[in-house]
Amino acid sequence: MEFKTILFYLFSAITVVAALRVITARNPVHAALFLVLAFFNVAGLWMLLQAEFLALALIMVYVGAVMVLFLFVVMMLDINIERMRQGFWNNLPLGALVGLLMVGEMAVVLSGRYFGLANLPPQNMPANYSNTKELARLLYTDYAYPFEIASVILLVAIIAAVMLTLRGRKDNKAMHSSDQIAVKAKDRMRLVKMSPEVELPAVAAKEGE
Amino acid sequence: MLNNFVMPDLYPAAPEIFLLLMSFLVLFVDLVFGATHRWMAAMLTVITLIGCAAITLVTSDGQTTLTFSNMFVDDLLSDFLKLMTYLAVIMMLVYSRQYMADRGLDKGEFYVLVLYATLGMMVMISAANLLTVYLGLELMSLSLYGLVAIDRDNTRATEAAMKYFVLGALASGLLLYGMSMIYGATGSLEIGGIAQALYHGQAEKPVLVLGLVFLVAGIGFKLGLVPFHMWIPDVYHGAPTAVTMFIGSAPKLAAFAMALRLLVYGLFGLAVDWQQMLLIMAVLSIGLGNLAAIAQTNIKRMLAYSAISHMGYMVLGLMSGVVGGQIDPFTAINAYSSALYYTVAYVLMSLGAFGMVLLLSRAGYEAENLEDFKGLNKRSPWFAAVMLVIMFSMAGIPFFIGFFAKFAVLLAAIKAGYTTVAVIAVMFSLIGAFYYLRVVKLMYFDTPVDSAPIKAGMDLRFLLSLNGIAVAAFGLFPDAVMMVCTTTLMRSL
């Protein structure tokens, strides 16, 4: 067996175990860390496929930025694990059935016959071949249009995030004249309907005695 | 390395580029004048869409042009659907102006997100590559998720947005999975290339069919077909009515375009397979949609279930193109144009129905229950008549546009030999007529619960009246619209 093949199986095995632990770990912080491990191993797999740029981008973007942010959120939020696990056993049979079905279908389709190595022989590139350069060339020429749409999608994400979360400072005492003009009486004062207080004649009469 | 690269022709994509540039202007104008002159962003948005319509009309030459390395297609179908999309979005903006202003939701972000959602639909409509289909869909969906949550302190709206987001992400995942399978089997991301590979029989059938299953599931989710309909009632109910109207109108056109581009343009060779899948989804949608709508007391929920059933009827047209494995261009174009006709008719009716809900709402009051329509005839005979026309049309009662749309798809289904299915569809349409006619009964024969005068702007009144008249008038000249649909498809397929 070639050394690369051994590496491939090693990376794959760790990826699968780590991915399983992501969904089975009780502690969300552990789950996030297992996801980091899975990402590292997938990056190793990409490296074996000679996709250096993608491997490095995966580590830098996912491990470096996304997962660190994720860990922050997980640590700051007080997640009730017991409540999240509610209904796990009730939903398991259906979920497992669908999952097994998907695995079975994928096994049939992805097995050697259609996507095997014989159909897709690895291409050996010269030593000075740059994966990064090739990717960049495609991205800015043939794929310029999807690239632009992707940038608009990021813009939408920014706008939506700002719209949904920006509330202004709570301790800000600045006045907004437009808000003050727009205010209505019912925002400031509430009129409550009450039955008028009536002195009971019987009681009054009693006290008078 | 770059010698063989040709600068793409930007001319066919002029409407998209114009819309994108104008959206930056709207963002900027809102930043500077948003606090004092809120109407400016709204005005600019409508001007942008009218400008897009003008550009689309001027650049439309009826030819099929590919650009951006064959990722973008500009044909008569895309021009027609884009024009309908602009129209639906403009109507939505006019209908919702007062409603959003009353609730303090007419922020600049609303208009910008509407513009980006429209851009996403345009990208979907003009997509000639699986990548652009997916990216357009994501652009549209992400903007819509944001719009549903725009009333961020309303728990029902945020819950609806969350549900929509999670289920939408799942559907996108399914779609992507299917696309990757099809790419694996055919070796091409281009829709034309996939059709070529299928035609030459190079692709592996099992991989293709599995990919197709995922693809159809993704399309079913976006159209809101049973069993992928769960999000529709909650999102329609939870979102602010103006956003519900937006989700219920223009995106249906884009989803129709997506279905047509993927299934008919790309996977026509597998028509026999996907027609079976669509058949099941259509029958289930028609049945469940019509039955569940009867039980609703909230008109937004009722219209949501009605949307599910209407999309079921539309799919009847889509699945009748190929009869018994024989490809007959005439039958195919007839069937697909009946589906196109149905989509356009449904968008028009849906806009009118939600427009009525907006008309009766006012500051601090949502007219979203069926009861709020009680005795509308006494309060405003004209708008009661408009609602009557829309409800009759949705129910498929003769001489309104909805009747001819249903007639066309049923005819296509019968021609394709699905007589049983057509009979079932008609039966459920009769059941469905109950809940549409109940609205009419409430309007004409019950005493009003809410007797406040209708306080809607002239723009809403005028456009809604036009909408009602259009639903009635196109019913009088059904052939004209059908002719447009048929010609469009004939020149584009």
XYZ file of C-alpha atoms in Angstrom:
702
model
C 0.000 0.000 0.000
C 1.240 3.400 -0.902
C 1.928 5.897 1.882
C -0.697 8.244 0.451
C -3.320 5.525 0.655
C -2.515 4.936 4.317
C -2.804 8.653 4.946
C -6.130 8.731 3.141
C -7.606 6.002 5.332
C -6.180 7.601 8.472
C -7.671 11.007 7.691
C -10.991 9.481 6.643
C -11.283 7.356 9.787
C -10.595 10.312 12.082
C -13.053 12.467 10.103
C -15.835 9.928 10.452
C -15.220 9.391 14.174
C -14.988 13.138 14.831
C -18.162 13.816 12.844
C -20.019 11.159 14.830
C -18.783 12.660 18.076
C -20.038 16.100 16.965
C -23.602 14.866 17.132
C -23.201 12.510 20.096
C -21.089 14.632 22.453
C -23.069 15.802 25.485
C -21.154 18.994 25.949
C -21.634 21.540 23.128
C -18.085 22.826 23.567
C -16.759 19.323 22.993
C -18.984 19.009 19.937
C -17.572 22.222 18.498
C -14.021 21.060 19.132
C -14.735 17.742 17.436
C -16.006 19.682 14.448
C -12.668 21.496 14.356
C -10.926 18.123 14.343
C -13.143 16.952 11.488
C -12.314 20.095 9.497
C -8.594 19.550 9.990
C -8.820 16.024 8.652
C -10.938 17.053 5.689
C -8.302 19.667 4.948
C -5.780 16.822 4.967
C -7.923 14.938 2.447
C -8.064 17.968 0.166
C -4.309 18.239 0.423
C -4.004 14.636 -0.774
C -6.127 15.635 -3.783
C -3.593 18.382 -4.554
C -6.089 21.110 -3.732
C -3.759 23.124 -1.513
C -5.650 26.377 -1.735
C -8.967 24.848 -0.685
C -7.303 22.961 2.162
C -5.693 26.107 3.536
C -8.872 28.159 3.028
C -10.831 25.533 4.950
C -8.452 25.774 7.890
C -8.230 29.545 7.837
C -11.888 30.326 7.267
C -13.665 27.495 9.078
C -11.262 26.594 11.843
C -9.735 30.031 12.265
C -12.796 32.225 12.000
C -16.102 30.398 11.940
C -15.430 27.820 14.636
C -13.801 30.283 17.023
C -16.882 32.479 16.715
C -19.023 29.421 17.194
C -17.174 28.478 20.373
C -17.647 31.990 21.713
C -21.388 31.784 21.149
C -21.620 28.300 22.651
C -19.708 29.403 25.740
C -21.681 32.602 26.187
C -25.104 31.045 25.790
C -26.454 28.905 28.557
C -27.718 25.974 26.555
C -29.947 23.525 28.319
C -28.772 20.207 26.962
C -31.461 18.182 28.689
C -34.176 20.154 26.933
C -32.476 19.772 23.569
C -32.342 16.034 24.059
C -36.053 15.786 24.714
C -37.871 13.659 22.209
C -34.644 12.097 20.966
C -35.854 8.536 21.459
C -39.285 9.292 20.031
C -37.845 10.716 16.834
C -35.065 8.164 16.541
C -36.913 5.387 14.612
C -38.086 7.642 11.785
C -34.823 9.556 11.683
C -32.772 6.364 11.662
C -34.941 4.901 8.907
C -34.502 7.952 6.663
C -30.797 8.048 7.498
C -30.270 4.379 6.656
C -32.199 4.793 3.433
C -29.968 7.707 2.437
C -26.808 5.800 3.336
C -28.007 2.799 1.321
C -28.825 4.895 -1.734
C -25.538 6.724 -1.510
C -23.654 3.458 -1.177
C -25.295 2.156 -4.341
C -24.646 5.304 -6.316
C -21.196 6.177 -5.036
C -19.840 2.658 -5.194
C -17.106 1.918 -7.678
C -19.347 1.420 -10.677
C -20.199 5.037 -11.337
C -17.721 7.213 -9.520
C -14.865 4.760 -9.086
C -11.218 5.608 -9.617
C -11.270 3.820 -12.948
C -13.765 6.362 -14.269
C -11.953 9.363 -12.861
C -8.210 8.728 -13.095
C -6.100 11.181 -11.052
C -4.342 13.780 -13.104
C -0.680 14.258 -12.381
C 0.215 17.889 -12.703
C 3.757 19.248 -13.155
C 5.526 20.456 -10.054
C 5.141 24.131 -10.910
C 1.392 23.853 -11.400
C -0.408 26.277 -9.120
C -3.811 25.285 -7.893
C -4.401 28.760 -6.470
C -3.602 30.474 -9.734
C -5.869 28.157 -11.716
C -8.713 28.722 -9.292
C -8.270 32.467 -9.455
C -8.194 32.425 -13.236
C -11.480 30.549 -13.417
C -13.104 32.590 -10.686
C -12.445 35.920 -12.372
C -13.106 34.866 -15.954
C -15.540 32.053 -16.611
C -17.171 32.173 -13.197
C -17.273 35.945 -12.820
C -21.078 36.008 -12.906
C -21.668 33.498 -10.062
C -18.852 35.208 -8.175
C -20.693 38.526 -8.398
C -23.973 36.960 -7.281
C -22.203 35.410 -4.317
C -20.935 38.842 -3.344
C -24.486 40.229 -3.517
C -25.602 37.368 -1.264
C -22.993 38.434 1.290
C -24.261 42.009 1.021
C -27.800 40.802 1.713
C -26.512 38.898 4.737
C -24.888 42.060 6.098
C -27.984 44.188 5.529
C -30.312 41.599 7.068
C -28.040 41.071 10.075
C -27.809 44.800 10.749
C -31.539 45.229 10.268
C -32.378 42.434 12.704
C -29.893 43.267 15.453
C -29.069 46.972 15.437
C -31.122 48.633 18.147
C -29.049 51.680 19.009
C -27.541 52.247 22.423
C -29.830 51.928 25.386
C -28.035 54.622 27.375
C -28.283 57.121 24.544
C -30.195 60.165 25.727
C -30.308 61.954 22.353
C -33.711 63.249 21.306
C -35.324 62.494 17.964
C -37.661 65.291 17.050
C -39.460 63.128 14.478
C -40.234 60.484 17.132
C -41.444 63.159 19.527
C -43.785 64.628 16.943
C -45.072 61.207 15.947
C -45.953 60.274 19.498
C -49.627 59.754 20.258
C -51.493 60.321 23.494
C -52.163 56.629 23.932
C -48.430 55.819 23.878
C -47.841 57.989 26.950
C -51.063 57.756 28.888
C -53.456 54.930 29.430
C -57.081 55.660 30.246
C -58.566 52.966 32.399
C -62.306 52.433 32.500
C -63.547 51.984 36.035
C -66.944 51.905 37.524
C -67.540 55.079 39.565
C -67.244 54.798 43.311
C -70.669 54.837 44.876
C -71.166 55.230 48.577
C -73.357 52.515 49.820
C -76.385 54.095 51.505
C -76.877 51.124 53.816
C -73.402 51.479 55.283
C -73.756 55.226 55.598
C -77.021 54.776 57.384
C -75.477 52.259 59.738
C -72.624 54.598 60.617
C -75.073 57.421 61.142
C -76.857 55.535 63.878
C -3.294 31.942 -20.051
C -5.858 34.658 -20.442
C -5.515 34.962 -24.207
C -8.588 32.894 -24.963
C -10.852 34.782 -22.589
C -13.534 36.894 -24.211
C -15.152 39.688 -22.255
C -18.775 38.662 -21.700
C -21.529 40.539 -23.439
C -23.242 42.575 -20.723
C -26.115 43.747 -22.918
C -28.526 40.826 -22.238
C -27.981 41.245 -18.483
C -28.644 44.998 -18.539
C -31.780 44.822 -16.313
C -29.896 42.915 -13.605
C -26.970 45.316 -13.685
C -29.306 48.315 -13.567
C -31.179 46.878 -10.597
C -27.967 46.151 -8.698
C -26.609 49.664 -9.245
C -29.930 51.247 -8.281
C -30.068 49.142 -5.118
C -26.798 50.760 -4.007
C -28.388 54.136 -4.670
C -31.427 53.180 -2.587
C -29.120 52.101 0.259
C -27.248 55.384 0.056
C -30.345 57.571 -0.219
C -31.855 55.780 2.748
C -28.701 56.365 4.769
C -28.760 60.112 4.078
C -32.477 60.888 3.924
C -33.969 57.843 5.624
C -34.690 59.570 8.914
C -36.544 62.513 7.408
C -37.806 61.463 3.997
C -38.835 57.845 4.124
C -40.795 58.064 0.891
C -37.620 58.588 -1.125
C -36.428 54.989 -0.821
C -39.896 53.704 -1.725
C -40.131 56.010 -4.720
C -36.669 55.073 -5.952
C -37.473 51.365 -5.631
C -40.574 51.702 -7.785
C -38.632 53.818 -10.296
C -35.923 51.138 -10.378
C -38.439 48.438 -11.202
C -40.098 50.547 -13.884
C -36.637 51.228 -15.303
C -35.893 47.500 -15.317
C -39.151 46.873 -17.154
C -38.239 49.491 -19.750
C -34.772 47.999 -20.252
C -36.182 44.480 -20.515
C -38.711 45.642 -23.101
C -36.133 47.542 -25.141
C -33.513 44.785 -25.104
C -36.016 42.026 -25.825
C -35.501 40.812 -29.364
C -37.066 37.377 -29.121
C -33.696 35.712 -29.719
C -32.060 33.302 -27.330
C -28.759 34.818 -26.253
C -26.250 33.191 -23.917
C -23.607 35.200 -22.115
C -21.235 35.038 -19.118
C -19.677 31.756 -20.329
C -23.109 30.265 -21.064
C -24.346 30.864 -17.532
C -26.936 33.469 -18.357
C -29.694 33.081 -20.891
C -31.867 35.833 -22.280
C -34.840 34.503 -24.210
C -38.468 35.439 -24.674
C -39.486 33.305 -21.681
C -37.076 35.111 -19.371
C -38.234 38.511 -20.653
C -41.885 37.611 -20.138
C -41.377 36.199 -16.651
C -39.191 39.133 -15.640
C -41.820 41.634 -16.763
C -44.431 39.743 -14.741
C -42.077 39.753 -11.744
C -41.561 43.532 -11.918
C -45.303 44.003 -12.168
C -45.973 41.790 -9.148
C -43.290 43.524 -7.061
C -44.502 47.014 -7.983
C -48.076 46.052 -7.093
C -46.870 44.582 -3.810
C -44.982 47.789 -2.979
C -47.970 50.012 -3.720
C -50.399 47.792 -1.810
C -48.190 47.610 1.251
C -47.023 51.236 1.512
C -49.650 52.341 4.026
C -49.569 49.048 5.938
C -45.821 49.143 6.447
C -45.856 52.858 7.323
C -48.564 52.329 9.966
C -46.403 49.705 11.651
C -43.121 51.592 11.336
C -41.751 48.863 9.049
C -41.210 51.005 5.954
C -37.496 51.190 6.670
C -34.990 51.471 3.858
C -33.920 47.882 4.489
C -37.373 46.684 3.464
C -37.019 48.208 0.019
C -33.409 47.112 -0.406
C -34.218 43.527 0.538
C -37.202 43.529 -1.814
C -34.885 44.681 -4.595
C -32.341 41.964 -3.831
C -35.041 39.307 -3.688
C -36.196 40.547 -7.093
C -32.624 40.332 -8.363
C -32.468 36.752 -7.101
C -35.652 35.920 -9.003
C -34.259 37.496 -12.163
C -31.083 35.434 -11.823
C -33.185 32.286 -11.404
C -35.355 33.153 -14.384
C -32.298 33.703 -16.581
C -30.250 30.799 -15.271
C -28.595 28.501 -17.796
C -26.292 26.750 -15.345
C -26.940 24.792 -12.162
C -24.658 27.187 -10.276
C -26.669 30.250 -11.223
C -29.958 28.486 -10.468
C -28.699 27.768 -6.985
C -27.154 31.181 -6.356
C -30.243 33.006 -7.593
C -32.393 30.851 -5.353
C -30.189 31.589 -2.340
C -30.175 35.313 -3.055
C -33.957 35.318 -3.233
C -34.459 33.080 -0.189
C -32.012 34.904 2.073
C -33.690 38.218 1.322
C -37.073 36.645 2.022
C -35.937 35.198 5.373
C -34.861 38.679 6.386
C -38.126 40.199 5.196
C -40.240 37.727 7.170
C -38.366 38.724 10.336
C -38.550 42.453 9.573
C -41.022 42.994 12.419
C -38.359 41.734 14.801
C -40.215 42.252 18.090
C -43.137 40.143 16.932
C -42.581 36.602 18.217
C -44.870 35.041 15.616
C -42.970 36.669 12.778
C -39.546 35.704 14.129
C -40.710 32.150 14.698
C -41.995 32.004 11.136
C -38.690 33.378 9.855
C -36.752 30.792 11.842
C -38.901 27.963 10.509
C -38.617 29.253 6.971
C -34.863 29.590 7.331
C -34.247 26.096 8.716
C -36.549 24.339 6.255
C -35.293 26.500 3.393
C -31.710 25.586 4.206
C -32.686 21.920 4.243
C -34.370 22.267 0.848
C -31.342 24.063 -0.570
C -29.220 21.203 0.712
C -31.442 18.671 -1.047
C -31.311 20.683 -4.245
C -27.523 20.966 -4.105
C -27.206 17.275 -3.416
C -29.330 16.486 -6.447
C -27.348 18.912 -8.563
C -24.060 17.325 -7.538
C -25.406 13.880 -8.474
C -26.501 15.137 -11.866
C -23.160 16.828 -12.363
C -21.461 13.590 -11.442
C -23.548 11.630 -13.930
C -23.443 14.026 -16.876
C -20.191 15.845 -16.256
C -21.758 19.202 -16.960
C -23.158 22.050 -14.906
C -24.641 23.734 -17.931
C -28.310 23.015 -18.418
C -27.774 22.676 -22.164
C -24.829 20.366 -21.582
C -26.901 18.132 -19.315
C -29.598 17.869 -21.969
C -26.910 16.965 -24.526
C -25.430 14.268 -22.302
C -28.878 12.795 -21.712
C -29.690 12.889 -25.399
C -26.561 10.975 -26.293
C -27.219 8.503 -23.509
C -23.803 8.968 -21.911
C -25.118 9.346 -18.388
C -25.631 6.601 -15.834
C -29.341 6.203 -15.192
C -29.314 5.195 -11.465
C -27.194 8.195 -10.480
C -29.358 10.499 -12.563
C -32.605 9.238 -11.081
C -31.325 9.592 -7.529
C -30.178 13.111 -8.313
C -33.543 13.792 -9.892
C -35.370 12.726 -6.716
C -33.443 15.297 -4.684
C -33.897 17.931 -7.355
C -37.654 17.410 -7.499
C -37.812 17.541 -3.688
C -36.012 20.894 -3.732
C -38.312 22.257 -6.430
C -41.331 20.913 -4.541
C -40.229 22.784 -1.449
C -39.840 26.061 -3.284
C -43.219 25.691 -4.976
C -44.771 24.544 -1.693
C -46.031 21.145 -2.833
C -47.115 18.383 -0.439
C -45.143 16.737 1.248
C -42.772 19.724 1.311
C -45.437 22.261 2.221
C -45.046 22.457 6.023
C -43.501 25.887 6.006
C -46.202 27.591 3.941
C -49.063 28.009 6.471
C -46.804 29.153 9.306
C -44.805 31.553 7.192
C -47.878 33.008 5.488
C -49.555 33.413 8.863
C -46.577 34.736 10.814
C -45.068 37.197 8.352
C -46.375 40.763 8.082
C -49.179 40.689 5.482
C -47.180 42.728 2.988
C -44.330 40.214 3.134
C -46.789 37.325 2.894
C -48.115 38.906 -0.260
C -44.580 39.200 -1.609
C -43.784 35.541 -0.847
C -47.098 34.449 -2.322
C -46.672 36.229 -5.644
C -43.424 36.895 -7.504
C -41.354 33.961 -6.108
C -43.903 31.566 -7.623
C -42.915 32.872 -11.048
C -39.247 32.327 -10.237
C -39.911 28.837 -8.862
C -41.843 28.025 -12.024
C -38.894 29.217 -14.098
C -36.562 27.077 -11.998
C -38.737 24.001 -12.479
C -38.967 24.623 -16.213
C -35.245 25.260 -16.663
C -34.145 22.275 -14.612
C -36.727 19.697 -15.611
C -37.752 20.659 -19.128
C -34.627 22.353 -20.474
C -32.148 20.161 -18.622
C -33.659 16.802 -17.794
C -36.210 16.425 -20.566
C -34.732 13.025 -21.316
C -35.943 11.843 -17.910
C -39.443 13.296 -18.365
C -41.128 9.942 -17.806
C -39.457 9.688 -14.385
C -40.058 13.199 -13.098
C -43.607 13.296 -14.415
C -44.452 10.400 -12.092
C -42.962 12.230 -9.103
C -44.775 15.449 -9.970
C -48.013 13.527 -10.429
C -47.952 12.253 -6.854
C -47.051 15.657 -5.489
C -49.760 17.358 -7.534
C -52.537 15.047 -6.385
C -51.465 15.263 -2.737
C -51.201 19.063 -2.913
C -54.604 19.485 -4.498
C -56.189 17.175 -1.933
C -54.516 18.391 1.226
C -54.550 22.068 0.247
C -58.261 22.146 -0.440
C -59.259 20.057 2.581
C -57.091 21.881 5.102
C -58.184 25.305 3.861
C -61.770 24.553 4.875
C -60.799 24.327 8.546
C -59.072 27.730 8.681
C -60.525 30.810 10.338
C -57.555 33.003 9.535
C -57.650 34.245 5.970
C -53.852 34.294 5.620
C -53.709 30.630 6.604
C -56.620 29.869 4.292
C -54.819 31.531 1.404
C -51.688 29.580 2.327
C -53.467 26.250 1.917
C -55.119 27.601 -1.195
C -51.608 28.396 -2.517
C -50.602 24.772 -1.934
C -53.580 23.515 -3.921
C -53.060 26.060 -6.715
C -49.445 25.004 -7.136
C -50.744 21.443 -7.363
C -52.988 22.443 -10.268
C -50.090 24.254 -11.923
C -47.956 21.107 -11.709
C -50.716 19.213 -13.549
C -49.654 21.205 -16.604
C -45.938 20.643 -16.031
C -46.330 16.882 -15.821
C -48.373 16.475 -18.999
C -45.721 17.358 -21.555
C -44.645 13.883 -22.608
C -47.251 11.246 -23.292
C -46.239 7.625 -23.028
C -42.578 8.311 -23.698
C -43.439 9.930 -27.048
C -42.155 13.467 -27.457
C -44.606 15.541 -29.434
C -43.539 19.200 -29.533
C -47.109 20.421 -29.891
C -48.402 18.556 -26.820
C -45.354 19.557 -24.802
C -45.624 23.260 -25.581
C -49.351 23.156 -24.954
C -48.866 21.578 -21.535
C -46.051 23.864 -20.424
C -47.823 26.982 -21.604
C -50.904 25.944 -19.636
C -48.681 25.730 -16.542
C -47.210 29.144 -17.338
C -50.700 30.542 -17.817
C -51.753 29.086 -14.484
C -48.773 30.607 -12.673
C -49.405 34.071 -14.102
C -53.135 33.846 -13.336
C -52.451 32.651 -9.800
C -49.993 35.474 -9.102
C -52.583 38.005 -10.247
C -55.294 36.483 -8.024
C -52.983 36.075 -5.051
C -51.944 39.730 -5.244
C -55.604 40.737 -5.288
C -56.561 38.542 -2.350
C -53.731 39.745 -0.111
C -54.377 43.286 -1.353
C -57.878 43.002 0.114
C -56.422 41.940 3.485
C -54.146 44.999 3.379
C -57.046 47.238 2.358
C -59.070 46.299 5.419
C -56.114 46.547 7.830
C -55.193 49.792 9.506
C -52.830 51.042 12.203
C -52.956 48.650 15.133
C -55.509 46.372 13.482
C -54.990 43.333 11.288
C -57.957 42.241 9.194
C -56.644 38.706 8.980
C -59.617 36.740 10.237
C -62.467 35.613 8.064
C -64.827 37.456 10.423
C -63.304 40.765 9.417
C -64.815 40.305 5.971
C -68.322 40.036 7.383
C -70.723 42.500 5.817
C -68.108 44.087 3.591
C -70.849 44.781 1.069
C -72.430 47.274 3.474
C -69.142 49.027 4.116
C -67.876 49.159 0.558
C -69.899 47.524 -2.226
C -67.148 48.118 -4.777
C -64.421 46.306 -2.887
C -66.807 43.547 -1.900
C -67.329 43.074 -5.632
C -63.566 43.025 -6.238
C -63.130 40.357 -3.568
C -66.073 38.446 -5.061
C -64.374 38.421 -8.456
C -61.080 37.227 -6.946
C -62.718 34.491 -4.862
C -64.827 33.281 -7.809
C -61.727 33.250 -9.955
C -59.721 31.301 -7.370
C -62.555 28.810 -7.023
C -62.489 28.335 -10.792
C -65.989 29.569 -11.523
C -66.468 30.265 -15.247
C -65.637 33.500 -16.987
C -62.855 34.595 -14.689
C -59.163 34.061 -15.366
C -58.894 31.305 -12.755
C -61.450 29.185 -14.585
C -59.581 29.249 -17.871
C -56.289 28.561 -16.114
C -57.760 25.473 -14.439
C -59.437 24.507 -17.691
C -56.131 24.696 -19.567
C -54.174 22.520 -17.129
C -56.982 19.985 -16.840
C -57.219 19.794 -20.609
C -53.473 19.204 -20.799
C -53.729 16.455 -18.183
C -56.605 14.761 -20.030
C -54.716 14.966 -23.335
C -51.780 13.277 -21.651
C -54.072 10.467 -20.557
C -54.329 11.363 -16.884
C -58.117 11.303 -16.911
C -58.440 9.903 -13.386
C -56.157 12.580 -12.035
C -58.162 15.262 -13.810
C -61.388 13.907 -12.310
C -59.846 13.920 -8.828
C -58.619 17.483 -9.392
C -62.100 18.623 -10.407
C -63.652 16.917 -7.371
C -61.274 18.687 -5.021
C -61.833 21.940 -6.840
C -65.536 21.550 -6.021
C -64.661 20.962 -2.368
C -62.353 23.959 -2.526
C -65.126 26.155 -3.891
C -66.742 25.890 -0.447
C -64.187 27.977 1.379
C -63.920 30.575 -1.362
C -67.681 30.947 -1.488
C -67.808 31.143 2.312
C -65.884 34.415 2.065
C -68.460 35.680 -0.440
C -71.280 34.635 1.868
C -69.666 36.434 4.800
C -69.326 39.595 2.741
C -72.848 39.709 1.399
C -75.118 38.013 3.914
C -73.639 38.723 7.346
C -73.732 41.854 9.443
C -70.434 43.678 9.831
C -68.400 43.085 12.997
C -65.968 45.855 12.229
C -67.724 48.992 11.032
C -64.782 51.403 10.841
C -64.535 53.180 7.485
C -61.891 51.828 5.125
C -58.897 54.108 5.391
C -56.731 53.169 2.459
C -54.825 55.490 0.163
C -56.000 56.265 -3.350
C -53.038 54.371 -4.842
C -54.059 51.134 -3.163
C -57.733 51.602 -4.047
C -56.948 52.356 -7.663
C -54.495 49.525 -8.232
C -56.587 46.973 -6.363
C -59.605 47.908 -8.468
C -57.483 47.485 -11.575
C -56.332 44.121 -10.264
C -59.927 42.981 -9.814
C -60.877 44.256 -13.245
C -57.886 42.450 -14.755
C -58.948 39.157 -13.156
C -62.389 39.605 -14.698
C -61.247 41.027 -18.047
C -58.611 38.394 -18.798
C -61.369 35.910 -18.148
C -63.315 37.440 -21.007
C -60.356 37.183 -23.374
C -58.609 34.016 -22.207
C -57.162 33.262 -25.615
C -55.098 36.450 -25.655
C -53.121 35.503 -22.539
C -52.851 31.882 -23.611
C -51.531 32.993 -26.973
C -48.826 35.073 -25.278
C -47.820 32.092 -23.124
C -47.727 29.680 -26.053
C -45.769 32.043 -28.283
C -43.302 32.741 -25.500
C -42.609 29.077 -24.947
C -42.571 28.238 -28.635
C -39.877 30.826 -29.249
C -37.854 29.840 -26.198
C -37.874 26.068 -26.091
